[in-house]
Each structure stands twice: as C-alpha cells, then as structure tokens.
Amino acid sequence: MFADRANIIIRSGKGGDGHVSFRRELYVPNGGPDGGDGGRGGDVIFVVDEGMNTLSDYRHRRKYKAGDGQEGGRRRCHGADGADIVLKVPPGTVVKEKESGKVILDMSNKKEPVVLLKGGRGGKGNQHYATPTMQAPKYAQPGGTAQEVEVTLELKVIADVGLVGFPNVGKSTFLSRVTNANPKIANYHFTTLQPNLGVVDLDNGKGFVIADIPGIIEGASEGIGLGFEFLRHIERTKVMIHMVDGASVEGRDPIEDIYAITDELKKYNQEILDRPQVIAANKMDAMTEQDKETVIELLKEEFEPKGIKVFPISAVSGEGIKELLWHVQELLASLPEGATEFEQEYELSFEEEEGGIIIEHPEDGIFTVEGPKVERMLGYTNLESEKGFRFFQRFMKENGVIEQLTEMGIQEGDTVRVYDLEFDYYQ
C-alpha cells in the first residue's frame, strides 16, 4: 500500500542526573566530593534515504524515542550518553506539528542529517558545587528534560511536472510512453491508487521528472474520492499538464473537465494555479480530421488567451508528444532550479526560561518547586546548617514562591518537594 502520511510521536533522551558521592580512601578520612556528571540524552535526527519512496515504515509504529543519558558515578565517572535515534524518510517528506498542521521541517533539499529534537544536557555531579564555605555539597544537578512532540509526516513527491486529469483520460499510457515508468494501464473507470513518477529524457541531454497524480474528481478538495489524498503531491510541481479526453470517448466535455479540475485545485491551494499550465488534448487518434480541428480550435479559443497552450496528442500513437515535451522543457528552463521547498511555519521551543522557577501541584497535599534558579541555589546552599536553611527560606519568600503557593491553595501540613528534598509547610 502506498503510504504518504503518518502521525508519530518523537521524543529525545533525558539527560542523566549528576551523582552525589564523596571520596573514600584509606588514610583520606575527609575526601572531597567526587560525584560524576550525567550523560547527555540522545537526539532525534531526520535523514533523507533516496531508496525510500513511501512512509509505510511509520504506519505500524507510533512512538520513537532516543536513549536517556546515564547517571554519573563515583570517582568522577561520567555517565554514558544516550543513543541518538535516526529516522529515515523519503525525499520530499515534510514534518508538521500535528495539532496546528504547520510546517516544522521540509526535507526536500536536505543533503545532511537534521537534528530536530536535542537530548537533555547531563546534570553536573556534586564535585562542581564545592565551595570554600561548603566543602561537602550533598546536591547534584538533575539531567535536562527530554523534548517530545507529535508530528505528521507528509510525503509530497518531488517532480518537476504534475500530470492531472480525470480518471481514464490516458495519463498512465502517456507516462509509460514518455518515461521509464511502468504504470498499470487499462480502461479503468476508477483512479490509479498511487502517484507514478518517471524521468523524461530529451535529445539534448536535458530532462525532467513527471508525476502522474491519481485522478482528481469533483469534490476532491472536500475529501470525496481518493483525489484529496493525493492533491498534496501537486504542491511541489513547477508546471502542470492538464490531460483531457479530446475525443470525448466517454461523452465528457474536455473544457468542462479542465474547469472542474481547476476548481478543485483552487479550493485546495490557490498558489498552484499561479504556476505555468499546459493542456494535452489526448486520444486524437480516435477522431476524424474535421472533428480534431473543431475540438482543438474550441480549446485554443478558450484557454490560449489565458496563457495556457493547447497541444493535440495521442498517447497511443505518439502524435504531438514531442512538441508538448519541448514546450514543457522551455517552461521549466525559465523557472528556478531545485525542488520547491516549504518555509518553516512552526518553531519548536522547549527551553526553560533562564532563571525561572516552576511551581506545580501534581496531587492533593503535594506541591513541587523546580527550575534552573532553584538548582543553582541548591548548589551553593547547605540546608543542613541553620544559616543555610534560613537563607533557603528567605530565597523562597523573596522570589515569590511562598506567595504563589498560597495562591495555589497550599494548606498547613502540605508537602513541598524541591527535587529530592521534602518539607512540611507551616506559616
């Protein structure tokens, strides 16, 4: 099954906690602190794999997590870093924030791996907190928190030219004639089930990639039929070929068909219609010369004043195809090179506010006080001494912690947790 969309949860690794320990050796009764630092958490990395063409690998697994850093050890031993997780995606993959649908990252032109989520930093061991006034710190820094986000992966195929039209107008036959693609061809009254890509090689050594976008029907932009699922693949194309059944083999009006598809494209993304367009009136081999002239004249009168050239072709006999391809090549030559890339719309931000204090009420009778500013205070404060504890109380009051706890409804006897420390609250 062709999979061009998947929702996954990605999470970087948590940093390992710093360690609290003291040097203990024979004949060294008062060894100093020697707690080692924690390891860094693993990153979440995206990389393009040219050998992939669908997102099917992400349809059966929802969560992807990098490794956590290990805690530091005694004797200044550094904890091991967490393992990175590398997510391989096909060219053209766009990463979006799931809830908002905004673009975080477009992998279309990325040649190098991209770190999307960084692992938490390793916490410092208590060896870093020794001071002349506190030579035996019993505190180590916790590891940095992990980053987590739910994203939508969308594959928007990278093709220079998009081939659009109603089902059974001959797109697959055309693609098989002009490229190395081998789509299934038959008189289907339903649409191809996946985009087919092929490379057009012209005589001058130049060429381009063309994509047969599965048949779009009226109402596709609202989710009717399969067209809605594949409209996203038109977004990267630089030129569009509208293919119509010029012979009206099934009684369809080619002019009405073009307007119907244009209307669906407009509803989906107005910008698509700003790109160069060409009309390929197919099945000329099934018409008399007089009928052929009449149809082509009507199409040209309707669309060429709007800057859209009309080419009569036959995907079966090859009539008119070379002229069409050379015109498309000329249009592409006038446009910028490289795949169309979507701009970043959503910036991931996980960093705690520098100097911040975070107060939470996770359950009845329990309040937690954490944050970078609290960590630094604990690093240079000896809570076992009366002087140090008074300083701690003053810190909590002067930084608005007591006031905020009161506003959150703290009662006498409730527990206040400051990392690994617990205190009973009394006014």
Short mmCIF file of C-alpha atoms in Angstrom, two decimals:
data_model
loop_
_atom_site.label_atom_id
_atom_site.label_comp_id
_atom_site.label_asym_id
_atom_site.label_seq_id
_atom_site.Cartn_x
_atom_site.Cartn_y
_atom_site.Cartn_z
CA MET A 1 0.00 0.00 0.00
CA PHE A 2 1.28 3.47 -0.89
CA ALA A 3 1.62 5.45 2.34
CA ASP A 4 2.21 9.18 2.04
CA ARG A 5 1.08 10.29 5.51
CA ALA A 6 1.79 9.14 9.07
CA ASN A 7 1.33 10.53 12.59
CA ILE A 8 4.10 9.74 15.07
CA ILE A 9 5.33 10.87 18.48
CA ILE A 10 9.04 11.65 18.72
CA ARG A 11 10.99 12.16 21.94
CA SER A 12 14.62 12.95 22.62
CA GLY A 13 16.50 11.41 25.53
CA LYS A 14 16.53 12.81 29.05
CA GLY A 15 19.90 13.89 30.39
CA GLY A 16 21.42 11.72 33.11
CA ASP A 17 21.44 13.12 36.66
CA GLY A 18 24.64 14.23 38.28
CA HIS A 19 25.89 11.97 41.09
CA VAL A 20 26.39 12.72 44.78
CA SER A 21 29.33 10.88 46.32
CA PHE A 22 32.48 11.57 48.34
CA ARG A 23 35.99 10.29 48.02
CA ARG A 24 36.55 7.37 50.38
CA GLU A 25 40.08 6.03 50.56
CA LEU A 26 42.35 4.62 53.23
CA TYR A 27 44.24 7.38 55.02
CA VAL A 28 41.98 10.00 53.41
CA PRO A 29 39.30 10.48 56.08
CA ASN A 30 37.86 13.70 54.70
CA GLY A 31 37.84 13.19 50.96
CA GLY A 32 36.01 15.81 48.95
CA PRO A 33 33.03 15.38 46.63
CA ASP A 34 33.67 13.19 43.60
CA GLY A 35 30.24 12.71 42.03
CA GLY A 36 30.44 12.47 38.25
CA ASP A 37 28.33 14.20 35.62
CA GLY A 38 25.36 12.58 33.92
CA GLY A 39 25.41 11.67 30.24
CA ARG A 40 23.74 13.69 27.53
CA GLY A 41 20.36 12.48 26.23
CA GLY A 42 20.14 11.23 22.65
CA ASP A 43 18.94 13.43 19.77
CA VAL A 44 16.11 12.77 17.30
CA ILE A 45 17.63 13.03 13.82
CA PHE A 46 15.91 13.04 10.41
CA VAL A 47 17.78 11.96 7.30
CA VAL A 48 16.73 11.52 3.67
CA ASP A 49 17.01 7.99 2.28
CA GLU A 50 16.99 8.09 -1.53
CA GLY A 51 15.97 4.43 -1.60
CA MET A 52 12.64 5.07 0.12
CA ASN A 53 9.52 6.19 -1.74
CA THR A 54 6.74 5.80 0.86
CA LEU A 55 6.16 6.35 4.59
CA SER A 56 4.91 2.80 5.14
CA ASP A 57 7.62 2.17 7.77
CA TYR A 58 5.83 4.67 10.05
CA ARG A 59 2.31 3.25 9.72
CA HIS A 60 2.70 0.47 12.26
CA ARG A 61 4.75 2.14 14.98
CA ARG A 62 3.68 5.32 16.74
CA LYS A 63 6.44 6.27 19.19
CA TYR A 64 10.13 6.88 18.53
CA LYS A 65 12.40 7.66 21.46
CA ALA A 66 16.11 8.38 21.73
CA GLY A 67 18.12 6.91 24.60
CA ASP A 68 18.35 8.59 28.01
CA GLY A 69 21.72 9.62 29.40
CA GLN A 70 23.02 7.55 32.31
CA GLU A 71 23.56 8.94 35.80
CA GLY A 72 27.08 9.97 36.76
CA GLY A 73 29.07 7.69 39.03
CA ARG A 74 31.54 7.72 41.89
CA ARG A 75 35.13 8.83 41.40
CA ARG A 76 34.09 11.48 38.88
CA CYS A 77 32.86 8.87 36.42
CA HIS A 78 30.83 10.41 33.60
CA GLY A 79 27.55 8.73 32.74
CA ALA A 80 27.19 7.30 29.22
CA ASP A 81 25.44 9.46 26.64
CA GLY A 82 22.07 8.27 25.36
CA ALA A 83 21.90 6.82 21.85
CA ASP A 84 20.57 9.06 19.08
CA ILE A 85 17.60 7.83 17.06
CA VAL A 86 17.82 8.32 13.29
CA LEU A 87 14.54 8.45 11.35
CA LYS A 88 14.94 7.80 7.62
CA VAL A 89 12.38 9.41 5.33
CA PRO A 90 11.92 9.51 1.54
CA PRO A 91 12.87 12.64 -0.45
CA GLY A 92 10.09 15.22 -0.33
CA THR A 93 8.96 14.49 3.22
CA VAL A 94 7.54 17.41 5.21
CA VAL A 95 7.38 17.31 9.02
CA LYS A 96 4.42 19.19 10.51
CA GLU A 97 3.30 19.88 14.06
CA LYS A 98 0.22 17.66 14.30
CA GLU A 99 -2.19 19.92 16.15
CA SER A 100 -1.61 23.09 14.15
CA GLY A 101 -0.66 21.47 10.83
CA LYS A 102 2.19 23.98 10.44
CA VAL A 103 5.49 23.07 8.78
CA ILE A 104 8.40 22.39 11.13
CA LEU A 105 10.84 20.97 8.61
CA ASP A 106 10.94 20.27 4.86
CA MET A 107 13.44 17.54 3.94
CA SER A 108 13.21 18.05 0.16
CA ASN A 109 16.61 19.73 -0.28
CA LYS A 110 18.37 18.44 2.83
CA LYS A 111 21.53 16.51 1.97
CA GLU A 112 22.79 16.28 5.54
CA PRO A 113 21.06 14.82 8.64
CA VAL A 114 18.91 17.30 10.58
CA VAL A 115 18.66 17.27 14.39
CA LEU A 116 15.01 18.06 15.12
CA LEU A 117 14.92 17.40 18.88
CA LYS A 118 18.00 17.75 21.09
CA GLY A 119 18.60 15.49 24.05
CA GLY A 120 18.68 16.88 27.56
CA ARG A 121 22.05 18.02 28.92
CA GLY A 122 23.75 15.86 31.50
CA GLY A 123 23.45 17.06 35.11
CA LYS A 124 26.57 18.14 36.98
CA GLY A 125 27.84 15.97 39.82
CA ASN A 126 28.36 17.36 43.31
CA GLN A 127 32.08 17.82 42.60
CA HIS A 128 31.13 21.06 40.83
CA TYR A 129 29.36 22.56 43.85
CA ALA A 130 32.17 22.52 46.40
CA THR A 131 33.00 25.99 47.69
CA PRO A 132 35.30 27.25 50.47
CA THR A 133 32.25 27.62 52.71
CA MET A 134 30.54 24.37 51.67
CA GLN A 135 33.10 21.67 51.08
CA ALA A 136 30.70 18.72 51.22
CA PRO A 137 27.75 19.53 48.95
CA LYS A 138 25.07 16.87 49.07
CA TYR A 139 23.38 18.08 45.94
CA ALA A 140 23.87 17.27 42.25
CA GLN A 141 22.20 18.80 39.24
CA PRO A 142 19.31 16.85 37.67
CA GLY A 143 19.65 15.97 33.98
CA GLY A 144 17.96 18.16 31.38
CA THR A 145 14.44 17.22 30.40
CA ALA A 146 13.59 15.38 27.19
CA GLN A 147 11.80 17.09 24.30
CA GLU A 148 8.65 15.49 22.91
CA VAL A 149 6.26 16.43 20.13
CA GLU A 150 3.62 14.72 18.00
CA VAL A 151 4.20 15.31 14.31
CA THR A 152 2.61 14.48 10.98
CA LEU A 153 4.90 13.20 8.24
CA GLU A 154 3.65 14.06 4.76
CA LEU A 155 5.28 12.88 1.55
CA LYS A 156 4.92 15.40 -1.26
CA VAL A 157 6.61 13.79 -4.25
CA ILE A 158 9.44 15.73 -5.85
CA ALA A 159 8.55 16.12 -9.52
CA ASP A 160 9.08 18.99 -11.95
CA VAL A 161 5.82 18.36 -13.78
CA GLY A 162 2.45 17.22 -12.49
CA LEU A 163 0.09 15.35 -14.81
CA VAL A 164 -3.55 15.89 -13.79
CA GLY A 165 -6.85 14.86 -15.26
CA PHE A 166 -9.96 12.82 -14.64
CA PRO A 167 -9.67 9.02 -14.49
CA ASN A 168 -9.37 7.17 -17.79
CA VAL A 169 -8.15 10.10 -19.91
CA GLY A 170 -4.86 8.35 -20.73
CA LYS A 171 -2.39 9.71 -18.18
CA SER A 172 -0.84 6.32 -17.40
CA THR A 173 -0.46 5.50 -21.11
CA PHE A 174 1.18 8.89 -21.70
CA LEU A 175 3.58 8.40 -18.78
CA SER A 176 4.61 4.93 -19.96
CA ARG A 177 5.35 6.28 -23.46
CA VAL A 178 7.45 9.31 -22.48
CA THR A 179 9.28 7.97 -19.41
CA ASN A 180 10.79 4.83 -17.90
CA ALA A 181 7.78 4.36 -15.62
CA ASN A 182 5.66 1.22 -15.86
CA PRO A 183 2.22 2.09 -14.52
CA LYS A 184 -0.68 -0.35 -14.75
CA ILE A 185 -2.69 0.51 -17.85
CA ALA A 186 -6.27 -0.49 -18.56
CA ASN A 187 -9.66 1.01 -19.28
CA TYR A 188 -10.29 1.73 -15.59
CA HIS A 189 -13.24 3.85 -14.58
CA PHE A 190 -11.60 4.41 -11.23
CA THR A 191 -8.37 6.15 -10.39
CA THR A 192 -4.78 4.96 -10.14
CA LEU A 193 -4.09 4.25 -6.47
CA GLN A 194 -0.70 5.94 -6.16
CA PRO A 195 1.37 8.63 -7.88
CA ASN A 196 3.62 7.27 -10.62
CA LEU A 197 6.92 9.02 -11.32
CA GLY A 198 9.05 8.82 -14.43
CA VAL A 199 12.01 10.63 -15.97
CA VAL A 200 11.65 12.26 -19.40
CA ASP A 201 14.93 12.23 -21.39
CA LEU A 202 15.12 14.68 -24.27
CA ASP A 203 17.57 14.69 -27.20
CA ASN A 204 19.75 17.49 -25.86
CA GLY A 205 20.58 15.57 -22.70
CA LYS A 206 18.13 17.58 -20.66
CA GLY A 207 15.19 16.02 -18.90
CA PHE A 208 12.71 16.34 -16.08
CA VAL A 209 10.69 14.28 -13.63
CA ILE A 210 6.98 13.93 -14.31
CA ALA A 211 4.38 12.61 -11.86
CA ASP A 212 1.04 11.09 -12.81
CA ILE A 213 -1.15 12.41 -9.99
CA PRO A 214 -4.05 9.99 -9.35
CA GLY A 215 -7.32 11.04 -10.93
CA ILE A 216 -8.96 14.02 -9.30
CA ILE A 217 -12.74 14.08 -9.24
CA GLU A 218 -15.16 16.85 -8.38
CA GLY A 219 -15.31 17.29 -4.62
CA ALA A 220 -11.75 16.00 -4.11
CA SER A 221 -10.74 19.10 -2.13
CA GLU A 222 -13.50 18.27 0.36
CA GLY A 223 -12.29 14.70 0.71
CA ILE A 224 -14.53 12.98 -1.85
CA GLY A 225 -12.83 10.03 -3.52
CA LEU A 226 -9.07 9.47 -3.44
CA GLY A 227 -8.10 12.74 -5.10
CA PHE A 228 -7.92 14.58 -1.78
CA GLU A 229 -5.30 12.12 -0.55
CA PHE A 230 -3.01 12.95 -3.47
CA LEU A 231 -3.57 16.66 -4.06
CA ARG A 232 -0.58 17.32 -1.79
CA HIS A 233 1.70 15.80 -4.44
CA ILE A 234 0.90 18.64 -6.84
CA GLU A 235 2.26 21.23 -4.42
CA ARG A 236 5.92 20.75 -5.39
CA THR A 237 5.42 20.61 -9.16
CA LYS A 238 6.55 23.63 -11.17
CA VAL A 239 4.47 23.00 -14.29
CA MET A 240 1.10 21.30 -14.68
CA ILE A 241 -0.16 19.34 -17.66
CA HIS A 242 -3.95 19.11 -17.81
CA MET A 243 -4.79 15.98 -19.77
CA VAL A 244 -8.28 15.69 -21.23
CA ASP A 245 -10.10 13.21 -23.43
CA GLY A 246 -10.25 15.34 -26.58
CA ALA A 247 -12.26 12.69 -28.40
CA SER A 248 -14.93 12.62 -25.67
CA VAL A 249 -14.88 8.82 -25.87
CA GLU A 250 -16.98 8.61 -22.71
CA GLY A 251 -19.11 11.64 -23.51
CA ARG A 252 -17.17 14.08 -21.33
CA ASP A 253 -16.72 17.73 -22.32
CA PRO A 254 -12.96 18.50 -22.21
CA ILE A 255 -13.50 22.20 -21.47
CA GLU A 256 -15.80 21.44 -18.54
CA ASP A 257 -13.30 18.85 -17.26
CA ILE A 258 -10.47 21.40 -17.20
CA TYR A 259 -12.59 23.91 -15.29
CA ALA A 260 -13.75 21.23 -12.86
CA ILE A 261 -10.18 20.20 -12.02
CA THR A 262 -9.05 23.83 -11.85
CA ASP A 263 -11.82 24.49 -9.34
CA GLU A 264 -10.66 21.60 -7.13
CA LEU A 265 -7.04 22.82 -7.27
CA LYS A 266 -8.16 26.36 -6.41
CA LYS A 267 -10.08 25.13 -3.36
CA TYR A 268 -7.08 23.10 -2.21
CA ASN A 269 -4.33 25.67 -2.79
CA GLN A 270 -4.76 28.85 -4.84
CA GLU A 271 -0.99 29.17 -5.34
CA ILE A 272 -0.93 26.05 -7.53
CA LEU A 273 -2.84 27.89 -10.26
CA ASP A 274 -0.18 30.61 -10.41
CA ARG A 275 2.25 28.12 -11.95
CA PRO A 276 2.62 27.55 -15.72
CA GLN A 277 -0.01 25.20 -17.19
CA VAL A 278 -0.32 23.26 -20.43
CA ILE A 279 -3.28 21.39 -21.92
CA ALA A 280 -2.77 18.00 -23.57
CA ALA A 281 -5.85 17.02 -25.62
CA ASN A 282 -5.42 13.24 -25.80
CA LYS A 283 -6.94 10.49 -27.98
CA MET A 284 -6.58 12.40 -31.26
CA ASP A 285 -6.13 9.01 -32.97
CA ALA A 286 -9.79 8.24 -32.23
CA MET A 287 -11.10 11.29 -34.16
CA THR A 288 -11.60 12.34 -37.76
CA GLU A 289 -9.52 15.25 -39.01
CA GLN A 290 -12.55 17.53 -39.07
CA ASP A 291 -13.59 16.69 -35.50
CA LYS A 292 -10.00 17.07 -34.36
CA GLU A 293 -9.74 20.58 -35.80
CA THR A 294 -13.05 21.59 -34.23
CA VAL A 295 -12.12 20.40 -30.72
CA ILE A 296 -8.64 21.91 -30.79
CA GLU A 297 -9.98 25.23 -32.09
CA LEU A 298 -12.53 25.37 -29.23
CA LEU A 299 -9.87 24.56 -26.62
CA LYS A 300 -7.45 27.16 -28.00
CA GLU A 301 -10.12 29.85 -28.13
CA GLU A 302 -10.99 29.17 -24.51
CA PHE A 303 -7.55 28.80 -22.90
CA GLU A 304 -4.73 30.26 -25.04
CA PRO A 305 -5.85 33.86 -24.34
CA LYS A 306 -5.21 32.96 -20.68
CA GLY A 307 -1.63 31.96 -21.50
CA ILE A 308 -2.27 28.19 -21.49
CA LYS A 309 -1.08 26.49 -24.68
CA VAL A 310 -3.04 23.55 -26.12
CA PHE A 311 -1.35 20.52 -27.70
CA PRO A 312 -3.27 17.80 -29.58
CA ILE A 313 -1.65 14.46 -28.79
CA SER A 314 -2.16 10.71 -28.89
CA ALA A 315 -0.58 8.76 -26.05
CA VAL A 316 -1.11 5.59 -28.12
CA SER A 317 0.45 6.66 -31.45
CA GLY A 318 2.84 9.31 -30.11
CA GLU A 319 1.32 12.12 -32.19
CA GLY A 320 2.20 15.60 -30.87
CA ILE A 321 4.04 14.32 -27.79
CA LYS A 322 7.49 15.61 -28.75
CA GLU A 323 6.19 19.16 -29.27
CA LEU A 324 4.44 19.05 -25.90
CA LEU A 325 7.57 17.86 -24.06
CA TRP A 326 9.81 20.52 -25.64
CA HIS A 327 7.36 23.24 -24.62
CA VAL A 328 7.32 21.92 -21.05
CA GLN A 329 11.14 21.89 -21.03
CA GLU A 330 11.18 25.54 -22.14
CA LEU A 331 8.81 26.46 -19.31
CA LEU A 332 10.99 24.65 -16.77
CA ALA A 333 14.15 26.36 -18.07
CA SER A 334 12.62 29.73 -17.20
CA LEU A 335 11.95 28.68 -13.58
CA PRO A 336 14.38 28.39 -10.62
CA GLU A 337 16.18 25.07 -10.23
CA GLY A 338 15.80 22.77 -7.22
CA ALA A 339 12.72 21.30 -5.58
CA THR A 340 10.05 23.65 -4.30
CA GLU A 341 10.62 23.93 -0.56
CA PHE A 342 8.03 24.84 2.05
CA GLU A 343 9.02 27.52 4.53
CA GLN A 344 9.11 26.79 8.25
CA GLU A 345 5.87 27.90 9.92
CA TYR A 346 6.29 26.40 13.39
CA GLU A 347 9.34 26.73 15.61
CA LEU A 348 9.87 24.13 18.30
CA SER A 349 10.77 25.69 21.65
CA PHE A 350 11.37 23.63 24.76
CA GLU A 351 13.99 25.54 26.71
CA GLU A 352 13.08 26.56 30.23
CA GLU A 353 13.14 30.27 30.81
CA GLU A 354 16.57 31.23 32.09
CA GLY A 355 16.40 31.87 35.81
CA GLY A 356 12.83 30.58 36.02
CA ILE A 357 11.09 28.84 38.91
CA ILE A 358 8.41 26.27 38.09
CA ILE A 359 5.74 25.56 40.71
CA GLU A 360 3.24 22.73 40.17
CA HIS A 361 0.51 20.98 42.15
CA PRO A 362 0.62 17.36 40.87
CA GLU A 363 -1.67 15.87 43.55
CA ASP A 364 -3.58 16.74 46.71
CA GLY A 365 -1.28 17.87 49.51
CA ILE A 366 1.82 17.89 47.27
CA PHE A 367 3.49 20.93 45.66
CA THR A 368 6.72 20.88 43.65
CA VAL A 369 9.23 23.72 43.23
CA GLU A 370 11.85 23.31 40.49
CA GLY A 371 13.68 25.25 37.80
CA PRO A 372 17.18 26.48 36.87
CA LYS A 373 17.21 29.19 39.54
CA VAL A 374 16.30 26.67 42.25
CA GLU A 375 19.01 24.30 41.00
CA ARG A 376 21.67 27.00 41.27
CA MET A 377 20.52 27.96 44.76
CA LEU A 378 20.69 24.37 45.99
CA GLY A 379 24.16 24.04 44.51
CA TYR A 380 25.65 26.60 46.87
CA THR A 381 23.38 26.22 49.92
CA ASN A 382 23.98 23.85 52.84
CA LEU A 383 20.46 23.11 54.06
CA GLU A 384 21.81 21.08 57.00
CA SER A 385 23.12 24.22 58.67
CA GLU A 386 20.82 26.68 60.41
CA LYS A 387 22.28 29.58 58.47
CA GLY A 388 21.80 27.74 55.15
CA PHE A 389 18.19 26.83 55.96
CA ARG A 390 17.36 30.44 56.86
CA PHE A 391 18.84 31.51 53.53
CA PHE A 392 16.65 28.89 51.79
CA GLN A 393 13.52 30.26 53.49
CA ARG A 394 14.45 33.82 52.52
CA PHE A 395 15.07 32.70 48.92
CA MET A 396 11.58 31.13 48.74
CA LYS A 397 9.96 34.29 50.08
CA GLU A 398 11.92 36.88 48.07
CA ASN A 399 11.36 35.03 44.79
CA GLY A 400 7.60 34.89 45.26
CA VAL A 401 7.42 31.13 45.82
CA ILE A 402 5.55 31.40 49.14
CA GLU A 403 3.09 33.89 47.64
CA GLN A 404 2.43 31.66 44.62
CA LEU A 405 1.99 28.56 46.80
CA THR A 406 -0.59 30.48 48.85
CA GLU A 407 -2.45 31.48 45.67
CA MET A 408 -2.47 27.83 44.60
CA GLY A 409 -4.22 26.90 47.86
CA ILE A 410 -1.46 25.33 49.94
CA GLN A 411 -2.53 24.39 53.49
CA GLU A 412 -0.55 23.87 56.70
CA GLY A 413 0.87 20.38 56.79
CA ASP A 414 1.05 20.04 52.97
CA THR A 415 4.31 18.77 51.47
CA VAL A 416 6.61 20.95 49.36
CA ARG A 417 9.06 18.98 47.20
CA VAL A 418 12.21 20.67 45.94
CA TYR A 419 13.71 17.97 43.73
CA ASP A 420 14.75 15.18 46.17
CA LEU A 421 14.05 17.28 49.25
CA GLU A 422 10.69 17.39 51.08
CA PHE A 423 9.42 19.98 53.56
CA ASP A 424 6.21 20.35 55.56
CA TYR A 425 4.57 23.72 55.00
CA TYR A 426 3.73 25.90 58.06
CA GLN A 427 3.02 29.60 58.14
#
